[in-house]
Amino acid sequence: MPAEQTILIAEDNDDLAALYQRYLIDTYRIRSAQTGREAIRNATPAVDLIILDYKLPDMLGTEVRNQLRANGSTTPVVLMSGTDPELIPDRDDPAGWLTKPFYKETLQKTVQEVLSTSEESV
């Protein structure tokens, strides 16, 4: 069964990016980015979900999300970080939060929940 939904994963650690892609590639089309600017460029209307690392080399994931919102994007954003989300300023609006390290099942469940919620609101 071909993947119908597209997920953009913005992660600057090559090993983690490859791991997350492996977790999802059987079910979704995957796009990737290593910087915030690249994520903003790759976040086209064809992307159904954006998974953003909180600390990218050029900007914070919340800054990427804010720029996407300013550009009119309503694509759901899941933030991920090794930092406790309670310690992150400006953490409102994400459709989900993943605290690293996380299991394959946690990522898959979060993606399914966010995508099903976003489909219901359309």
CSV table of C-alpha atoms in Angstrom, one decimal:
chain,number,residue,atom,x,y,z
A,1,MET,CA,0.0,0.0,0.0
A,2,PRO,CA,1.6,3.3,-1.1
A,3,ALA,CA,2.1,6.1,1.5
A,4,GLU,CA,-0.5,8.8,1.1
A,5,GLN,CA,0.6,11.3,3.8
A,6,THR,CA,3.8,13.2,4.0
A,7,ILE,CA,5.8,14.0,7.1
A,8,LEU,CA,8.7,16.5,7.3
A,9,ILE,CA,11.3,15.5,9.9
A,10,ALA,CA,13.6,18.4,10.9
A,11,GLU,CA,16.5,16.8,12.9
A,12,ASP,CA,20.1,17.9,12.7
A,13,ASN,CA,21.6,14.6,14.0
A,14,ASP,CA,22.0,12.4,11.0
A,15,ASP,CA,21.7,9.1,13.0
A,16,LEU,CA,18.5,10.2,14.7
A,17,ALA,CA,17.0,11.5,11.5
A,18,ALA,CA,17.7,8.2,9.8
A,19,LEU,CA,16.2,6.3,12.7
A,20,TYR,CA,13.0,8.3,12.8
A,21,GLN,CA,12.7,7.9,9.0
A,22,ARG,CA,13.1,4.1,9.4
A,23,TYR,CA,10.3,4.2,12.0
A,24,LEU,CA,7.9,5.8,9.6
A,25,ILE,CA,8.9,5.1,6.0
A,26,ASP,CA,6.7,2.0,5.6
A,27,THR,CA,3.6,4.1,6.3
A,28,TYR,CA,4.3,7.6,5.2
A,29,ARG,CA,6.3,9.6,2.6
A,30,ILE,CA,9.2,11.3,4.4
A,31,ARG,CA,10.9,14.6,3.7
A,32,SER,CA,13.8,15.7,5.8
A,33,ALA,CA,15.6,18.9,6.9
A,34,GLN,CA,18.7,19.5,9.0
A,35,THR,CA,18.1,23.2,9.7
A,36,GLY,CA,15.2,25.5,10.6
A,37,ARG,CA,15.5,27.4,7.3
A,38,GLU,CA,15.5,24.1,5.4
A,39,ALA,CA,12.4,23.0,7.3
A,40,ILE,CA,10.6,26.2,6.4
A,41,ARG,CA,11.5,25.8,2.7
A,42,ASN,CA,10.4,22.1,2.7
A,43,ALA,CA,7.1,22.7,4.6
A,44,THR,CA,5.0,23.0,1.5
A,45,PRO,CA,1.2,22.5,1.5
A,46,ALA,CA,1.9,18.8,0.5
A,47,VAL,CA,3.3,18.1,4.0
A,48,ASP,CA,0.7,16.7,6.4
A,49,LEU,CA,2.8,16.8,9.6
A,50,ILE,CA,6.0,18.5,10.7
A,51,ILE,CA,8.2,16.9,13.4
A,52,LEU,CA,10.7,19.5,14.6
A,53,ASP,CA,13.7,19.1,16.8
A,54,TYR,CA,13.6,21.9,19.4
A,55,LYS,CA,17.3,22.8,19.0
A,56,LEU,CA,18.2,23.1,15.3
A,57,PRO,CA,21.6,24.6,14.3
A,58,ASP,CA,20.2,27.9,13.1
A,59,MET,CA,17.0,28.4,15.1
A,60,LEU,CA,14.8,26.9,17.7
A,61,GLY,CA,11.9,24.6,16.7
A,62,THR,CA,9.5,27.1,18.2
A,63,GLU,CA,10.9,29.8,16.0
A,64,VAL,CA,10.4,27.6,12.9
A,65,ARG,CA,6.8,26.9,14.0
A,66,ASN,CA,6.2,30.6,14.5
A,67,GLN,CA,7.6,31.5,11.1
A,68,LEU,CA,5.4,28.8,9.5
A,69,ARG,CA,2.4,30.2,11.2
A,70,ALA,CA,3.3,33.7,10.1
A,71,ASN,CA,3.5,32.4,6.6
A,72,GLY,CA,0.0,31.0,6.9
A,73,SER,CA,0.8,27.3,7.4
A,74,THR,CA,-1.7,25.4,9.6
A,75,THR,CA,0.2,22.1,9.3
A,76,PRO,CA,0.4,20.4,12.7
A,77,VAL,CA,3.7,20.5,14.4
A,78,VAL,CA,5.2,18.0,16.8
A,79,LEU,CA,8.2,19.3,18.8
A,80,MET,CA,10.8,16.9,20.1
A,81,SER,CA,13.7,17.5,22.5
A,82,GLY,CA,15.7,15.9,25.2
A,83,THR,CA,14.7,18.8,27.5
A,84,ASP,CA,11.6,18.5,29.7
A,85,PRO,CA,8.8,20.3,27.8
A,86,GLU,CA,7.8,22.1,31.1
A,87,LEU,CA,11.2,23.9,30.9
A,88,ILE,CA,10.7,25.1,27.3
A,89,PRO,CA,9.5,28.7,26.8
A,90,ASP,CA,6.9,29.4,24.1
A,91,ARG,CA,5.8,25.8,24.0
A,92,ASP,CA,2.2,26.5,23.1
A,93,ASP,CA,0.6,25.3,19.9
A,94,PRO,CA,2.4,22.1,19.2
A,95,ALA,CA,0.1,19.3,18.2
A,96,GLY,CA,2.3,17.0,20.2
A,97,TRP,CA,5.6,16.7,22.2
A,98,LEU,CA,8.1,13.9,22.1
A,99,THR,CA,10.8,13.8,24.8
A,100,LYS,CA,14.0,12.1,23.6
A,101,PRO,CA,14.8,9.3,23.7
A,102,PHE,CA,11.5,7.8,22.7
A,103,TYR,CA,10.5,4.4,21.4
A,104,LYS,CA,9.4,3.6,17.8
A,105,GLU,CA,5.9,2.9,19.1
A,106,THR,CA,5.7,6.3,20.8
A,107,LEU,CA,6.6,8.1,17.6
A,108,GLN,CA,4.2,6.0,15.5
A,109,LYS,CA,1.3,6.6,18.0
A,110,THR,CA,1.9,10.3,18.2
A,111,VAL,CA,2.0,10.6,14.4
A,112,GLN,CA,-1.2,8.6,14.1
A,113,GLU,CA,-3.0,10.6,16.8
A,114,VAL,CA,-2.0,14.0,15.4
A,115,LEU,CA,-2.8,13.1,11.8
A,116,SER,CA,-6.2,11.6,12.8
A,117,THR,CA,-7.0,14.8,14.8
A,118,SER,CA,-6.0,17.1,12.0
A,119,GLU,CA,-8.2,15.1,9.5
A,120,GLU,CA,-11.2,15.4,11.9
A,121,SER,CA,-10.8,19.2,12.0
A,122,VAL,CA,-10.8,19.6,8.2
